């Protein structure tokens, strides 16, 4: 198959490209300068020229809690544009198979955990990343409407939990929790700091999956596309407290100092754990343990720039 991967320069995209099953196909991986998804014209021209058989949509404006709070307009507008242009162009040009990546931010802030697929749009969103979540919900609904309007189209959405892994972003301004913690604790070790600060009480619970696991699930989705549900969570099925993540990273890094808490900092949702029932009944389950995922990510971080 000729597969277009959007966001191929990103963390998820790079993990998809290096997956052995996905890599057996002809991969189109345009950079932003070759196909800027914020331009409807560029997207239509690229798709019309290259005519992929299958699209894996892994592009978006993505960022941590600070970036989302600071730039709510860009997180909403850029993601709406990207999703509308890509999904709309595929519909217009008759490109009929897509795996669209959503995010567990699409779930309401007060929905009971574990979050099952039917809970999207059943309540108020978490305000710290509302714009990003609205754009992702819009994309999933658009895929759903297209499949309803013309049943020859199969635009399916996977909703991954939080991810981390090789090719992650370690820059403190724009990183997600695990790479930020790896960097912080590694720097504390190297600089001999006795303490590391945690935002909030550390009791909030989070589900972080190794990005290679998502690539594994997407690869199964490619091979078994007919049976893949229209909307499906992809997660671990278990979560850990922020304190437990700090502890796990400290163990892998070899840091023996203590943790202190800054209770004035924003912490986001109390818990965000996706239900893995549907994925398991489809036949997929996450394989990489937290320690092993942190080891692989740390090794990638330590080799950056070498
Ligand atoms: N990371 C997570 O924890 C997580 C969790 C759940 C779901 N997801 C979803 O997975 C997808 C990828 O996330 P990620 O972590 O890989 O993010 P990332 O590392 O920031 O990568 C984002 C990708 O999107 C591309 N992109 C952004 N705007 C674009 C535009 N206007 N035109 C063309 N390309 C554009 C970026 O290209 P440049 O290199 O040019 O910037 C990059 O390749 C997103 O849809 C995200 O919502 C991520």
Short mmCIF file of C-alpha atoms and ligand atoms in Angstrom, two decimals:
data_model
loop_
_atom_site.label_atom_id
_atom_site.label_comp_id
_atom_site.label_asym_id
_atom_site.label_seq_id
_atom_site.Cartn_x
_atom_site.Cartn_y
_atom_site.Cartn_z
CA UNK A 1 0.00 0.00 0.00
CA UNK A 2 0.97 3.61 -0.48
CA UNK A 3 0.53 5.14 2.97
CA UNK A 4 0.58 8.85 3.75
CA UNK A 5 1.73 9.59 7.29
CA UNK A 6 1.03 13.17 8.34
CA UNK A 7 3.19 14.48 11.17
CA UNK A 8 5.99 12.18 10.06
CA UNK A 9 8.62 14.45 11.62
CA UNK A 10 6.92 14.25 15.03
CA UNK A 11 7.31 11.81 17.87
CA UNK A 12 4.35 9.63 16.91
CA UNK A 13 5.15 9.85 13.19
CA UNK A 14 8.75 8.69 13.66
CA UNK A 15 7.63 5.78 15.82
CA UNK A 16 5.12 4.82 13.10
CA UNK A 17 7.72 4.99 10.35
CA UNK A 18 10.18 2.74 12.17
CA UNK A 19 7.59 0.06 12.95
CA UNK A 20 8.56 -3.02 10.89
CA UNK A 21 5.01 -3.81 9.64
CA UNK A 22 4.30 -0.22 8.59
CA UNK A 23 7.77 0.10 7.03
CA UNK A 24 6.96 -2.72 4.58
CA UNK A 25 4.69 -0.30 2.69
CA UNK A 26 5.49 2.63 0.43
CA UNK A 27 5.51 5.55 2.85
CA UNK A 28 4.77 9.15 1.92
CA UNK A 29 6.08 11.39 4.70
CA UNK A 30 5.90 14.99 3.52
CA UNK A 31 7.49 17.65 5.70
CA UNK A 32 5.60 20.84 6.49
CA UNK A 33 7.37 22.61 3.62
CA UNK A 34 6.19 19.91 1.19
CA UNK A 35 2.59 19.92 2.50
CA UNK A 36 1.54 22.57 4.98
CA UNK A 37 -1.66 21.20 6.47
CA UNK A 38 -2.87 24.69 7.32
CA UNK A 39 -3.19 25.36 3.57
CA UNK A 40 -6.22 23.74 1.95
CA UNK A 41 -4.70 24.26 -1.52
CA UNK A 42 -1.38 22.62 -0.62
CA UNK A 43 -3.12 19.65 0.96
CA UNK A 44 -5.39 19.07 -2.03
CA UNK A 45 -2.53 19.43 -4.50
CA UNK A 46 -0.30 17.02 -2.59
CA UNK A 47 -3.03 14.39 -2.20
CA UNK A 48 -4.15 14.70 -5.80
CA UNK A 49 -0.57 14.30 -7.03
CA UNK A 50 0.40 11.35 -4.80
CA UNK A 51 -2.94 9.54 -4.36
CA UNK A 52 -2.24 7.47 -1.23
CA UNK A 53 -4.27 4.28 -0.58
CA UNK A 54 -4.31 4.92 3.14
CA UNK A 55 -3.75 7.91 5.44
CA UNK A 56 -2.47 7.81 9.01
CA UNK A 57 -3.17 11.26 10.43
CA UNK A 58 -0.58 11.96 13.12
CA UNK A 59 -0.06 15.71 12.64
CA UNK A 60 -1.20 18.42 14.97
CA UNK A 61 -0.11 21.34 17.06
CA UNK A 62 0.79 19.45 20.22
CA UNK A 63 2.11 20.76 23.51
CA UNK A 64 2.15 20.45 27.27
CA UNK A 65 -0.10 22.19 29.76
CA UNK A 66 1.94 25.44 29.80
CA UNK A 67 1.93 25.80 26.02
CA UNK A 68 -1.83 25.11 25.90
CA UNK A 69 -2.58 27.71 28.58
CA UNK A 70 -0.35 30.29 26.89
CA UNK A 71 -1.62 29.83 23.30
CA UNK A 72 -5.27 28.73 23.45
CA UNK A 73 -6.12 30.42 20.12
CA UNK A 74 -3.36 28.67 18.19
CA UNK A 75 -4.12 25.27 19.73
CA UNK A 76 -7.76 25.56 18.63
CA UNK A 77 -7.39 27.26 15.25
CA UNK A 78 -4.28 25.43 13.98
CA UNK A 79 -5.71 22.04 14.87
CA UNK A 80 -9.14 22.81 13.39
CA UNK A 81 -7.46 23.94 10.15
CA UNK A 82 -5.11 20.92 9.97
CA UNK A 83 -7.91 18.42 10.60
CA UNK A 84 -10.49 20.07 8.38
CA UNK A 85 -8.07 20.47 5.47
CA UNK A 86 -6.76 16.93 5.57
CA UNK A 87 -10.01 15.07 6.24
CA UNK A 88 -11.96 17.32 3.85
CA UNK A 89 -9.42 16.84 1.04
CA UNK A 90 -9.44 13.04 1.44
CA UNK A 91 -13.24 13.10 1.22
CA UNK A 92 -13.20 15.37 -1.80
CA UNK A 93 -10.58 13.30 -3.64
CA UNK A 94 -11.99 9.85 -2.80
CA UNK A 95 -9.11 8.68 -0.58
CA UNK A 96 -11.16 6.25 1.43
CA UNK A 97 -9.12 4.76 4.26
CA UNK A 98 -7.79 6.69 7.23
CA UNK A 99 -6.67 6.19 10.80
CA UNK A 100 -7.13 9.54 12.51
CA UNK A 101 -5.39 10.03 15.86
CA UNK A 102 -7.42 11.68 18.59
CA UNK A 103 -6.39 12.21 22.20
CA UNK A 104 -7.76 11.35 25.62
CA UNK A 105 -8.13 15.14 26.19
CA UNK A 106 -11.34 14.71 24.17
CA UNK A 107 -13.02 13.22 27.24
CA UNK A 108 -14.99 15.36 29.69
CA UNK A 109 -13.13 16.43 32.82
CA UNK A 110 -15.66 14.84 35.18
CA UNK A 111 -16.37 11.64 33.29
CA UNK A 112 -15.93 8.51 35.40
CA UNK A 113 -12.72 6.58 34.79
CA UNK A 114 -11.99 4.39 32.91
CA UNK A 115 -13.12 6.56 29.97
CA UNK A 116 -15.02 4.59 27.38
CA UNK A 117 -15.44 5.66 23.76
CA UNK A 118 -19.14 6.64 24.17
CA UNK A 119 -18.27 9.35 26.73
CA UNK A 120 -16.93 11.87 24.19
CA UNK A 121 -19.20 14.97 24.19
CA UNK A 122 -20.97 13.90 27.38
CA UNK A 123 -19.71 16.80 29.53
CA UNK A 124 -17.51 19.85 30.04
CA UNK A 125 -13.89 19.64 28.91
CA UNK A 126 -10.77 20.30 30.97
CA UNK A 127 -10.23 24.10 30.58
CA UNK A 128 -6.40 23.93 30.40
CA UNK A 129 -6.51 22.27 26.95
CA UNK A 130 -10.07 22.86 25.83
CA UNK A 131 -9.22 24.34 22.40
CA UNK A 132 -6.98 21.41 21.47
CA UNK A 133 -9.67 18.97 22.64
CA UNK A 134 -12.44 20.74 20.67
CA UNK A 135 -10.36 20.53 17.46
CA UNK A 136 -9.74 16.81 18.06
CA UNK A 137 -13.43 16.13 18.74
CA UNK A 138 -14.30 18.06 15.57
CA UNK A 139 -11.98 15.76 13.59
CA UNK A 140 -13.50 12.59 15.04
CA UNK A 141 -17.05 13.82 14.39
CA UNK A 142 -16.16 14.86 10.84
CA UNK A 143 -14.76 11.36 10.20
CA UNK A 144 -17.95 9.90 11.65
CA UNK A 145 -20.25 12.12 9.54
CA UNK A 146 -18.31 11.26 6.37
CA UNK A 147 -18.68 7.52 7.05
CA UNK A 148 -22.40 8.06 7.67
CA UNK A 149 -22.86 10.15 4.52
CA UNK A 150 -20.94 7.77 2.24
CA UNK A 151 -20.40 4.26 3.51
CA UNK A 152 -17.57 3.56 1.07
CA UNK A 153 -15.35 5.80 3.27
CA UNK A 154 -13.64 4.35 6.34
CA UNK A 155 -12.18 7.15 8.45
CA UNK A 156 -11.53 5.55 11.82
CA UNK A 157 -10.28 7.27 14.96
CA UNK A 158 -7.91 5.87 17.56
CA UNK A 159 -7.87 7.74 20.87
CA UNK A 160 -4.45 7.23 22.46
CA UNK A 161 -3.81 8.02 26.10
CA UNK A 162 -0.79 10.23 26.89
CA UNK A 163 2.34 9.08 25.12
CA UNK A 164 6.10 9.26 25.61
CA UNK A 165 9.05 7.63 23.98
CA UNK A 166 11.90 7.86 21.53
CA UNK A 167 11.84 11.10 19.50
CA UNK A 168 10.02 12.85 22.35
CA UNK A 169 10.54 16.57 23.05
CA UNK A 170 12.78 17.34 25.99
CA UNK A 171 12.81 21.14 25.73
CA UNK A 172 11.31 22.38 29.04
CA UNK A 173 9.04 24.95 27.29
CA UNK A 174 7.18 22.44 25.15
CA UNK A 175 7.61 18.99 26.65
CA UNK A 176 5.05 16.57 28.06
CA UNK A 177 5.39 15.11 31.51
CA UNK A 178 7.63 12.06 31.09
CA UNK A 179 10.37 13.67 28.95
CA UNK A 180 10.25 16.73 31.24
CA UNK A 181 10.70 14.49 34.28
CA UNK A 182 13.53 12.52 32.64
CA UNK A 183 15.36 15.74 31.84
CA UNK A 184 14.74 17.26 35.28
CA UNK A 185 15.86 14.20 37.22
CA UNK A 186 18.84 13.52 34.97
CA UNK A 187 19.98 17.14 35.38
CA UNK A 188 19.50 16.88 39.15
CA UNK A 189 21.69 13.75 39.15
CA UNK A 190 24.41 15.35 37.02
CA UNK A 191 24.38 18.60 39.05
CA UNK A 192 24.22 16.83 42.42
CA UNK A 193 20.90 18.48 43.43
CA UNK A 194 19.43 17.05 46.62
CA UNK A 195 15.83 17.93 45.66
CA UNK A 196 13.56 17.85 42.64
CA UNK A 197 10.33 19.88 42.52
CA UNK A 198 7.00 18.35 41.48
CA UNK A 199 4.08 20.53 40.34
CA UNK A 200 1.08 20.04 42.65
CA UNK A 201 0.72 17.28 45.21
CA UNK A 202 1.74 14.60 42.71
CA UNK A 203 -1.43 12.67 43.50
CA UNK A 204 -3.09 13.29 40.10
CA UNK A 205 -3.16 10.06 38.11
CA UNK A 206 -1.99 9.73 34.53
CA UNK A 207 -1.78 7.00 31.94
CA UNK A 208 1.38 7.23 29.80
CA UNK A 209 1.97 4.68 27.07
CA UNK A 210 5.21 4.10 25.18
CA UNK A 211 4.75 5.53 21.64
CA UNK A 212 6.14 2.31 20.08
CA UNK A 213 3.06 0.59 21.51
CA UNK A 214 0.77 3.00 19.65
CA UNK A 215 2.70 2.25 16.44
CA UNK A 216 2.14 -1.44 17.15
CA UNK A 217 -1.61 -0.88 17.50
CA UNK A 218 -1.75 1.23 14.32
CA UNK A 219 0.14 -1.51 12.45
CA UNK A 220 -2.48 -4.04 13.56
CA UNK A 221 -5.14 -1.56 12.43
CA UNK A 222 -3.58 -1.43 8.96
CA UNK A 223 -3.54 -5.20 8.61
CA UNK A 224 -7.01 -5.71 10.16
CA UNK A 225 -8.67 -2.51 9.01
CA UNK A 226 -12.12 -4.02 8.34
CA UNK A 227 -12.54 -5.17 11.94
CA UNK A 228 -11.00 -2.04 13.54
CA UNK A 229 -13.79 -0.19 15.42
CA UNK A 230 -14.77 3.30 14.14
CA UNK A 231 -13.56 4.87 17.40
CA UNK A 232 -11.23 3.02 19.75
CA UNK A 233 -9.11 3.94 22.74
CA UNK A 234 -5.48 2.87 22.77
CA UNK A 235 -4.04 2.75 26.25
CA UNK A 236 -2.42 0.73 29.00
CA UNK A 237 -5.56 0.14 31.02
CA UNK A 238 -3.68 1.16 34.19
CA UNK A 239 -2.54 4.52 35.50
CA UNK A 240 0.01 5.80 37.99
CA UNK A 241 0.21 8.89 40.17
CA UNK A 242 2.56 11.70 39.13
CA UNK A 243 4.63 10.82 42.22
CA UNK A 244 4.93 7.23 40.98
CA UNK A 245 6.17 8.43 37.58
CA UNK A 246 8.84 10.57 39.29
CA UNK A 247 9.81 7.56 41.39
CA UNK A 248 10.03 5.26 38.35
CA UNK A 249 12.18 7.76 36.42
CA UNK A 250 14.42 8.27 39.46
CA UNK A 251 14.94 4.49 39.70
CA UNK A 252 15.86 4.19 36.01
CA UNK A 253 18.11 7.29 36.08
CA UNK A 254 19.70 6.26 39.40
CA UNK A 255 18.73 9.47 41.27
CA UNK A 256 18.58 9.14 45.05
CA UNK A 257 17.51 12.69 46.08
CA UNK A 258 14.10 13.69 47.46
CA UNK A 259 10.99 15.25 45.93
CA UNK A 260 9.32 18.49 47.05
CA UNK A 261 5.91 19.80 45.92
CA UNK A 262 4.89 23.25 44.57
CA UNK A 263 1.17 23.37 45.32
CA UNK A 264 0.68 26.72 43.49
CA UNK A 265 1.20 25.17 40.03
CA UNK A 266 -1.62 23.94 37.71
CA UNK A 267 -2.05 20.18 37.56
CA UNK A 268 -4.90 19.53 35.07
CA UNK A 269 -7.35 16.66 35.48
CA UNK A 270 -7.29 14.48 38.64
CA UNK A 271 -7.35 11.27 36.68
CA UNK A 272 -7.39 10.33 33.00
CA UNK A 273 -7.48 6.62 32.33
CA UNK A 274 -8.94 5.24 29.12
CA UNK A 275 -10.90 2.03 28.96
CA UNK A 276 -9.09 -0.66 27.01
CA UNK A 277 -12.08 -3.04 26.86
CA UNK A 278 -12.85 -2.39 23.20
CA UNK A 279 -9.19 -2.66 22.10
CA UNK A 280 -8.80 -5.91 24.01
CA UNK A 281 -11.93 -7.38 22.49
CA UNK A 282 -10.52 -6.39 19.08
CA UNK A 283 -7.33 -8.27 20.03
CA UNK A 284 -4.78 -5.63 20.98
CA UNK A 285 -3.04 -4.93 24.28
CA UNK A 286 -0.07 -2.73 25.23
CA UNK A 287 3.21 -4.62 25.56
CA UNK A 288 5.93 -2.25 26.84
CA UNK A 289 6.25 -1.89 30.64
CA UNK A 290 6.75 1.51 32.27
CA UNK A 291 10.34 0.73 33.31
CA UNK A 292 11.29 -0.61 29.91
CA UNK A 293 9.66 2.40 28.14
CA UNK A 294 11.50 4.84 30.42
CA UNK A 295 14.80 3.01 29.79
CA UNK A 296 14.38 3.26 26.01
CA UNK A 297 13.39 6.95 26.26
CA UNK A 298 16.29 7.78 28.59
CA UNK A 299 18.71 6.05 26.25
CA UNK A 300 17.34 8.12 23.33
CA UNK A 301 17.71 11.31 25.43
CA UNK A 302 21.29 10.52 26.46
CA UNK A 303 22.24 9.92 22.82
CA UNK A 304 20.71 13.17 21.52
CA UNK A 305 23.25 15.21 19.63
CA UNK A 306 25.85 12.35 19.60
N1 LIG B 1 2.22 13.03 22.38
C1 LIG B 1 1.17 12.57 23.02
O1 LIG B 1 1.19 12.37 24.26
C2 LIG B 1 -0.10 12.26 22.27
C3 LIG B 1 -1.13 11.63 22.96
C4 LIG B 1 -2.31 11.34 22.29
C5 LIG B 1 -2.45 11.71 20.98
N2 LIG B 1 -1.44 12.33 20.33
C6 LIG B 1 -1.66 12.74 18.94
O2 LIG B 1 -0.66 12.23 18.09
C7 LIG B 1 -0.39 13.17 17.05
C8 LIG B 1 1.10 13.44 16.98
O3 LIG B 1 1.59 13.88 18.22
P1 LIG B 1 3.16 13.98 18.51
O4 LIG B 1 3.33 13.78 19.95
O5 LIG B 1 3.92 13.19 17.52
O6 LIG B 1 3.42 15.54 18.24
P2 LIG B 1 4.73 16.25 17.67
O7 LIG B 1 5.94 15.47 18.00
O8 LIG B 1 4.66 17.66 18.11
O9 LIG B 1 4.53 16.17 16.10
C9 LIG B 1 3.55 16.92 15.47
C10 LIG B 1 3.71 16.71 14.00
O10 LIG B 1 2.68 17.46 13.31
C11 LIG B 1 3.32 18.24 12.30
N3 LIG B 1 2.57 19.46 12.01
C12 LIG B 1 2.09 20.37 12.88
N4 LIG B 1 1.52 21.38 12.20
C13 LIG B 1 1.64 21.09 10.87
C14 LIG B 1 1.26 21.74 9.68
N5 LIG B 1 0.62 22.92 9.69
N6 LIG B 1 1.56 21.16 8.51
C15 LIG B 1 2.23 19.98 8.45
N7 LIG B 1 2.62 19.31 9.56
C16 LIG B 1 2.33 19.87 10.75
C17 LIG B 1 4.68 18.57 12.87
O11 LIG B 1 5.53 19.00 11.83
P3 LIG B 1 6.81 19.96 12.12
O12 LIG B 1 7.93 19.01 12.43
O13 LIG B 1 6.99 20.71 10.87
O14 LIG B 1 6.44 20.83 13.30
C18 LIG B 1 5.05 17.21 13.45
O15 LIG B 1 5.49 16.34 12.44
C19 LIG B 1 -1.22 14.41 17.35
O16 LIG B 1 -2.40 14.36 16.60
C20 LIG B 1 -1.57 14.25 18.81
O17 LIG B 1 -2.81 14.85 19.12
C21 LIG B 1 -0.25 12.62 20.94
#
